[in-house]
Coordinates of C-alpha atoms in Angstrom, one line a residue:
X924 CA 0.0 0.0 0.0
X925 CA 1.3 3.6 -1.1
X926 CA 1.7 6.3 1.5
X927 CA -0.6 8.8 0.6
X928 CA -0.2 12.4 -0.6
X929 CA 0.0 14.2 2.8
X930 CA 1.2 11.3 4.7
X931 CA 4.4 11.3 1.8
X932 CA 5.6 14.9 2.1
X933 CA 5.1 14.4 6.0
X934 CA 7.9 12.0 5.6
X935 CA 10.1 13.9 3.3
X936 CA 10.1 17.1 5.5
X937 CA 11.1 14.9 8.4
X938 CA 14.1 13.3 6.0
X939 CA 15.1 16.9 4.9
X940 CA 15.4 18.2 8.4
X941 CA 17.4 14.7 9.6
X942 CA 19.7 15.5 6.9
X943 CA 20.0 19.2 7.9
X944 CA 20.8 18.7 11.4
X945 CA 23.0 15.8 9.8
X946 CA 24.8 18.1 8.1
X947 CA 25.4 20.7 10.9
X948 CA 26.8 17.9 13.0
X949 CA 29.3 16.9 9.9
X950 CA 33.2 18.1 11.2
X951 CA 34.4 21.3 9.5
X952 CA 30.2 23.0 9.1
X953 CA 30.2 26.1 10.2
X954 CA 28.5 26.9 13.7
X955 CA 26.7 30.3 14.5
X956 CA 30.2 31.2 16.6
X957 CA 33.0 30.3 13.6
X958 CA 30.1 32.1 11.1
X959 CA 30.9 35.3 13.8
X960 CA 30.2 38.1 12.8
X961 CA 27.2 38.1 10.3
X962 CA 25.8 41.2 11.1
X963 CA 26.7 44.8 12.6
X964 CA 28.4 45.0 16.1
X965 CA 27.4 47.2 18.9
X966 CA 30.0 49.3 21.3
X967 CA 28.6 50.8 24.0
X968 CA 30.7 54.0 25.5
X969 CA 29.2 54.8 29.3
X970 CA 29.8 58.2 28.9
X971 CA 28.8 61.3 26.3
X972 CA 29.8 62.0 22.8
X973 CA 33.7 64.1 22.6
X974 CA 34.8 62.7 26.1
X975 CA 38.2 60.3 26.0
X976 CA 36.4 57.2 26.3
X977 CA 34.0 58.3 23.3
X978 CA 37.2 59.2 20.9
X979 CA 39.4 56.1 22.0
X980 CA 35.9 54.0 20.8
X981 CA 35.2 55.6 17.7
X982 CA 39.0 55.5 16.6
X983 CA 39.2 51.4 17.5
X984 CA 35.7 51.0 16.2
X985 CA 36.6 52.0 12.8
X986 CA 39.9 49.7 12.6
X987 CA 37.4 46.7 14.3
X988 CA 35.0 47.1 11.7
X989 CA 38.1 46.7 8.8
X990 CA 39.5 43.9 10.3
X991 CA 36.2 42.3 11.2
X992 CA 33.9 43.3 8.1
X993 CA 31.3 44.5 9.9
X994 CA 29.9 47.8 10.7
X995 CA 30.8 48.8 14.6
X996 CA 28.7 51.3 16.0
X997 CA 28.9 53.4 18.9
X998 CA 26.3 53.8 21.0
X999 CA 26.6 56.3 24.1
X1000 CA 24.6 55.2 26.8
X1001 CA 25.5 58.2 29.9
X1002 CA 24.3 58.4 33.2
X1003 CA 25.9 56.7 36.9
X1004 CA 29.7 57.5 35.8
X1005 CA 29.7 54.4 33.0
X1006 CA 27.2 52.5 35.3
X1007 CA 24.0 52.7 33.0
X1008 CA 26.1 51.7 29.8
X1009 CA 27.6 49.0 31.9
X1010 CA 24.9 47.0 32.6
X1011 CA 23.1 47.7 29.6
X1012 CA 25.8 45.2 28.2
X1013 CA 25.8 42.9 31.0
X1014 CA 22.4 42.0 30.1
X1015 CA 22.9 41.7 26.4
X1016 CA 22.7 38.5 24.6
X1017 CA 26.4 37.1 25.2
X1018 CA 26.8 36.6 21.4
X1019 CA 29.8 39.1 20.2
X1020 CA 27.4 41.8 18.9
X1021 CA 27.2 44.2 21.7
X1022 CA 30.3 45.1 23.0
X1023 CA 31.5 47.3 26.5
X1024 CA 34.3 50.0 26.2
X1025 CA 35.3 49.1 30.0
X1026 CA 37.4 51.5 31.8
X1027 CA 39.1 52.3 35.1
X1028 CA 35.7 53.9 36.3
X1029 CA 34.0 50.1 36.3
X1030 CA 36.8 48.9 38.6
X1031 CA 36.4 52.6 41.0
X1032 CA 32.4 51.7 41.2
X1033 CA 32.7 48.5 42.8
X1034 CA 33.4 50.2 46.1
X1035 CA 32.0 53.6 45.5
X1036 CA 28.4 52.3 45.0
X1037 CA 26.8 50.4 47.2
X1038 CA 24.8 48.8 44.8
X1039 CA 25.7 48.2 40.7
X1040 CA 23.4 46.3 38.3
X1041 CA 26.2 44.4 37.1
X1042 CA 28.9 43.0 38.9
X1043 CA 32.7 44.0 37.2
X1044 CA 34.1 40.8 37.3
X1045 CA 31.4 38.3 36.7
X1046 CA 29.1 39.7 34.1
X1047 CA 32.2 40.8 31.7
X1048 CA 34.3 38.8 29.6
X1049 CA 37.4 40.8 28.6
X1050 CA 38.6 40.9 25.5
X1051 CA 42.2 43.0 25.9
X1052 CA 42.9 46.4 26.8
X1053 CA 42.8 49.6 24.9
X1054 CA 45.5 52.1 26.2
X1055 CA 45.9 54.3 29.0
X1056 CA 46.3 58.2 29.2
X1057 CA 47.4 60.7 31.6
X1058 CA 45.2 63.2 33.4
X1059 CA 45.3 66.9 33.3
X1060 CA 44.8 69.2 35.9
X1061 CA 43.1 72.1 34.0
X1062 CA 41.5 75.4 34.9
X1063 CA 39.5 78.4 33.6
X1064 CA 42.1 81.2 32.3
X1065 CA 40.4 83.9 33.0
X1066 CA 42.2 82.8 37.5
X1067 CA 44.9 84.0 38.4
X1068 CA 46.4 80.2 38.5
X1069 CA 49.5 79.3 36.4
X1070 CA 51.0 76.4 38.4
X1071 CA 49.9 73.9 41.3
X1072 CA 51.1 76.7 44.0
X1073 CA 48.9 79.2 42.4
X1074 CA 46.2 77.0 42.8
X1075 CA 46.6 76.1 46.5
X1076 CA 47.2 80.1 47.2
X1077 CA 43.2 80.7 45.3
X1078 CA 41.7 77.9 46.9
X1079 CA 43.3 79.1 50.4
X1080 CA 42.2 82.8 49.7
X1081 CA 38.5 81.6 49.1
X1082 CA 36.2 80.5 52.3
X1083 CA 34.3 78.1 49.6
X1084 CA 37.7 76.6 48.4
X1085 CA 37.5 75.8 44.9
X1086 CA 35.3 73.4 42.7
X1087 CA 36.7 70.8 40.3
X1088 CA 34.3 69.1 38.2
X1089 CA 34.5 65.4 37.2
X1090 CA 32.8 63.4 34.2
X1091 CA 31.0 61.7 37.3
X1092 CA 31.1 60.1 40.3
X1093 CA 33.7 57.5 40.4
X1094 CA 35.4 58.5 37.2
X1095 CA 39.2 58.6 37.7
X1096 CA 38.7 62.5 36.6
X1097 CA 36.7 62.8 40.3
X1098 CA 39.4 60.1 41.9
X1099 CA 42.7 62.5 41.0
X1100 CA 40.7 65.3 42.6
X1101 CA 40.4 63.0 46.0
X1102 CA 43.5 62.0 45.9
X1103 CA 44.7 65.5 45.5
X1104 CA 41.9 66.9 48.1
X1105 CA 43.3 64.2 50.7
X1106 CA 47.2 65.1 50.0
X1107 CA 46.9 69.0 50.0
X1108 CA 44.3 69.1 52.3
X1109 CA 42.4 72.1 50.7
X1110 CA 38.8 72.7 50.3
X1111 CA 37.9 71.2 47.2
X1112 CA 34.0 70.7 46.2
X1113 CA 33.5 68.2 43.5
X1114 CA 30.8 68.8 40.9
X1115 CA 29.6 65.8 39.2
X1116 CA 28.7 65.4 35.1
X1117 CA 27.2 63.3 32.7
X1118 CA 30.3 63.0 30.9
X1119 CA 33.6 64.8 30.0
X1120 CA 32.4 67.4 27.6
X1121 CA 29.8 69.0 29.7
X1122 CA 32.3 69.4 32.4
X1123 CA 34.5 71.0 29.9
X1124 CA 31.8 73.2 28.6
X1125 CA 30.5 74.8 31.8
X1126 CA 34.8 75.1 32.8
X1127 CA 35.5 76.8 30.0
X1128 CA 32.0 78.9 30.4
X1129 CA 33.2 79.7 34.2
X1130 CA 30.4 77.8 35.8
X1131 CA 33.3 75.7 37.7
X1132 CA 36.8 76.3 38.3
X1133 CA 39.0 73.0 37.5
X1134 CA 39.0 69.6 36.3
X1135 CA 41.8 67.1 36.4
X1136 CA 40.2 65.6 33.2
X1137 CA 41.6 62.8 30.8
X1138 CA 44.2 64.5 28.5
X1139 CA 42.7 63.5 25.1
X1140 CA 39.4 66.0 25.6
X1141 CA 41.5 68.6 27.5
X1142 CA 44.3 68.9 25.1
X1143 CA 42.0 70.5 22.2
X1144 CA 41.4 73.5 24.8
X1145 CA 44.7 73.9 26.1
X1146 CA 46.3 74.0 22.7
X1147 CA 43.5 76.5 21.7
X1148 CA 44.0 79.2 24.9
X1149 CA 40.4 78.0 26.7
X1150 CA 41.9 76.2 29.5
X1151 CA 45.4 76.9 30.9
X1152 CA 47.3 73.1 32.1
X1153 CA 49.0 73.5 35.4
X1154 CA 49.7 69.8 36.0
X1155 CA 49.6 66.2 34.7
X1156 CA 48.8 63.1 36.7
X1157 CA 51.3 60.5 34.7
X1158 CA 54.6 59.7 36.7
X1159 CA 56.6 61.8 33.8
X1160 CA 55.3 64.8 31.9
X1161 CA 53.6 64.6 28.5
X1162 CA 55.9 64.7 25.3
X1163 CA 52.3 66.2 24.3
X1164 CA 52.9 69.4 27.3
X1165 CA 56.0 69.1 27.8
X1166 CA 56.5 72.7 29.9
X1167 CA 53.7 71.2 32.4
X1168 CA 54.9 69.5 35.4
X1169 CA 54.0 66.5 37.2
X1170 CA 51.8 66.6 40.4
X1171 CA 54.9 64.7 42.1
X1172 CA 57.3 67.7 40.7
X1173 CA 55.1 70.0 42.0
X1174 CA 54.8 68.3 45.7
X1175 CA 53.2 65.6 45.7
X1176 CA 55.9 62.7 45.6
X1177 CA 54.4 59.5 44.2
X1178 CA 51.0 60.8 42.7
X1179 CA 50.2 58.8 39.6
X1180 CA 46.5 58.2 38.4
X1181 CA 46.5 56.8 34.7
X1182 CA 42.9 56.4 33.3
X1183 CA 42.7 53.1 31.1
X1184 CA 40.3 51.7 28.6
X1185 CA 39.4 48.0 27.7
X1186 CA 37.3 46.3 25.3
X1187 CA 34.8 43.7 26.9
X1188 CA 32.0 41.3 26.5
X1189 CA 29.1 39.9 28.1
X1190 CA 29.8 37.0 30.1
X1191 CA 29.5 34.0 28.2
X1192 CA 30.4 34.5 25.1
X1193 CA 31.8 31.8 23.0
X1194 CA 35.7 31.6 23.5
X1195 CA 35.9 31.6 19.7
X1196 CA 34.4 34.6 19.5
X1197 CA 36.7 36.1 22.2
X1198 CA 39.6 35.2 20.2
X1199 CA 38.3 36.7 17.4
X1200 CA 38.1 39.6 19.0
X1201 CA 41.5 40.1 20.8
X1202 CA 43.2 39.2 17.1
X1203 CA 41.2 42.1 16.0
X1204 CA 41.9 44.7 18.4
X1205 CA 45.9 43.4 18.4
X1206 CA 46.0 44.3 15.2
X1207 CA 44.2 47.2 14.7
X1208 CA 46.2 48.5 17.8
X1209 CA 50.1 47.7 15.7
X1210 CA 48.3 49.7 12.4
X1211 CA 50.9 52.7 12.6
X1212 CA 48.3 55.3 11.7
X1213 CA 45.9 53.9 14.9
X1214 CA 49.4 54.2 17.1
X1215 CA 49.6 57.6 15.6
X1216 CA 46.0 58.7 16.5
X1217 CA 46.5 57.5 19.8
X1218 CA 49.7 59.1 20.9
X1219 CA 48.3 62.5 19.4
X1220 CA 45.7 62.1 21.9
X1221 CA 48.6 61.0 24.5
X1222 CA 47.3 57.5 24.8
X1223 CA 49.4 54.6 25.3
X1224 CA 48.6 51.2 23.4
X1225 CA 48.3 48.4 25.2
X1226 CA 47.7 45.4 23.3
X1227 CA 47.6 42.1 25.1
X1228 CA 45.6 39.1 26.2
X1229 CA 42.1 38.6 27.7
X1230 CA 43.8 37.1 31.1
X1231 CA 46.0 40.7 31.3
X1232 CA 42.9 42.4 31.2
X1233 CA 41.6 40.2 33.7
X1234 CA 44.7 40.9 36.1
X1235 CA 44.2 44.7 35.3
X1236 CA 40.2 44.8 36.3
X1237 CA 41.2 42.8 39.9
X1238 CA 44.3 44.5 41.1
X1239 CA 42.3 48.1 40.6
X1240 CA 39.6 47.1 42.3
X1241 CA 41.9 46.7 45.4
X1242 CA 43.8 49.9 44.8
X1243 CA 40.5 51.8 44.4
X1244 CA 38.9 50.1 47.4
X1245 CA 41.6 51.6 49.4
X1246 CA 41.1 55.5 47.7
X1247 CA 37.4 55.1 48.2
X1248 CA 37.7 53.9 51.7
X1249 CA 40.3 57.1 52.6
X1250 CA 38.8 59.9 50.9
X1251 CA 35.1 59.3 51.5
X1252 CA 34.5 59.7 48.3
X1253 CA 30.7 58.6 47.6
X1254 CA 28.8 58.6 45.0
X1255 CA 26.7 61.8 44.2

């Protein structure tokens, strides 16, 4: 007895798929992970557009999207000093299309908050580290402040001290100004922002007084006469200032804060992806004209592995633990 018409192509759709998932279990076929990346890929920056962290992402996403063939977009998720962008990505789908510029901040908020949507060390999967840059100490022109003494005399002078804005709470741009605060002991009132180039815009409009902000957005307004440099947080002075001194020349001995930025992914994303990923910001990170941008913007690159990164994220935990803890520095 023949199978009949229906009961015939019943059979056949059940053969076709057998031989489909047949064939996806045959060695060498391609799974969703070795077919990585089939569409466009998603970096999310925790802070506002023309901040550091912003122009370090847009300058690797470009060289990603070359060596990966894929459009990478940046999307700016601000608000909680990184914190909303942060854990907008830890609950993304862990499949190598949205992606986390992490930074120093992340490892500074695991103490400052008492509460985080994320947690830095088990929701991320790092990828490898960007670079690190120097901060500035920068303030508005129209003081009478030229160098780190100048600026003790002013805040001295003033019964409200002076104010130094940040690019939020937490940022390593509000941490060098508690660090400093503690040190010189001066009456310093932090003001916080939703990113870097607010800050900047209300400093240079007078509405605060100083920043200690990541070099890369500062150095634009220095260069141009809008902010006057009286001191960088880096061990050595900049090649990129080099007639501004050092916090530690200018009496404070040891004072070193160097912001850093990584490239991570949600946890659990296929190891093959991971790889993928690390090749492709190694070598977009030896292209000589990426190395070029960079150092203009007196960034430092750091290639290396996912497990470095991993060192990186844990040791400044601790360190900023301790900062937290001494300062009192809390979360506005």
């Amino acid at each position: 007895m023949k199978p009949q018409p229906s009961r015939r192509l019943a059979i056949g759709l059940i053969v076709q798929a057998s031989l489909a998932s047949l064939a996806l279990a045959q060695p060498g076929s391609p799974s969703p992970a070795s077919a990585w990346p089939v569409k466009p890929i998603r970096l999310v920056v925790g802070y506002s557009a023309g901040g550091a962290t912003d122009l370090i992402a847009r300058q690797v996403g470009m060289r990603l999207s070359e060596q990966l063939g894929q459009p990478v977009t940046i999307d700016n998720r601000t608000g909680a000093n990184s914190n909303v962008g942060a854990e907008v990505v830890s609950h993304a789908p862990p499949d190598g299309y949205t992606l986390y510029v992490f930074t120093i901040a992340n490892t500074i908020n695991a103490s400052l908050y008492p509460r985080l949507g994320y947690e830095p060390q088990k929701d991320f999967e790092p990828i490898g580290l960007i670079a690190s840059i120097p901060n500035v100490l920068v303030v508005n022109p129209s003081l009478p402040i030229k160098s780190v003494e100048d600026y003790q005399r002013f805040a001295k002078a003033n019964k409200d001290g002076i104010t130094f804005a940040s690019s939020g709470s937490g940022s390593s741009i509000h941490l060098s100004g508690e660090i400093f605060k503690m040190q010189s002991r001066l009456n310093l009132l932090h003001v916080p922002y939703r990113g870097s180039a607010p800050a900047i815009s209300d400093l240079i409009g007078g509405q605060v007084q100083s920043m200690f902000d990541n070099m890369p957005s500062a150095l634009p307004h220095v260069r141009a006469g809008r902010l006057r440099a009286i001191a960088v947080t880096s061990a050595q002075r900049s090649p990129l200032l080099p007639d501004v001194p050092t916090l530690a020349e200018s009496g404070y001995p040891g004072f070193e804060v160097q912001s850093w930025f990584g490239l991570a992914a949600p946890a659990g994303t296929p190891a093959t992806v991971l790889e993928r990923l690390n090749q492709a910001l190694n070598k977009s990170l030896a292209q000589p004209e990426l190395r070029q941008r960079l150092q203009e913007m007196a960034a430092t690159p750091l290639p290396g592995t996912p497990e470095q990164m991993r060192n990186t994220i844990a040791s400044e935990i601790k360190r900023w633990r301790d900062v937290v803890k001494a300062s009192g520095a809390k979360a506005d």
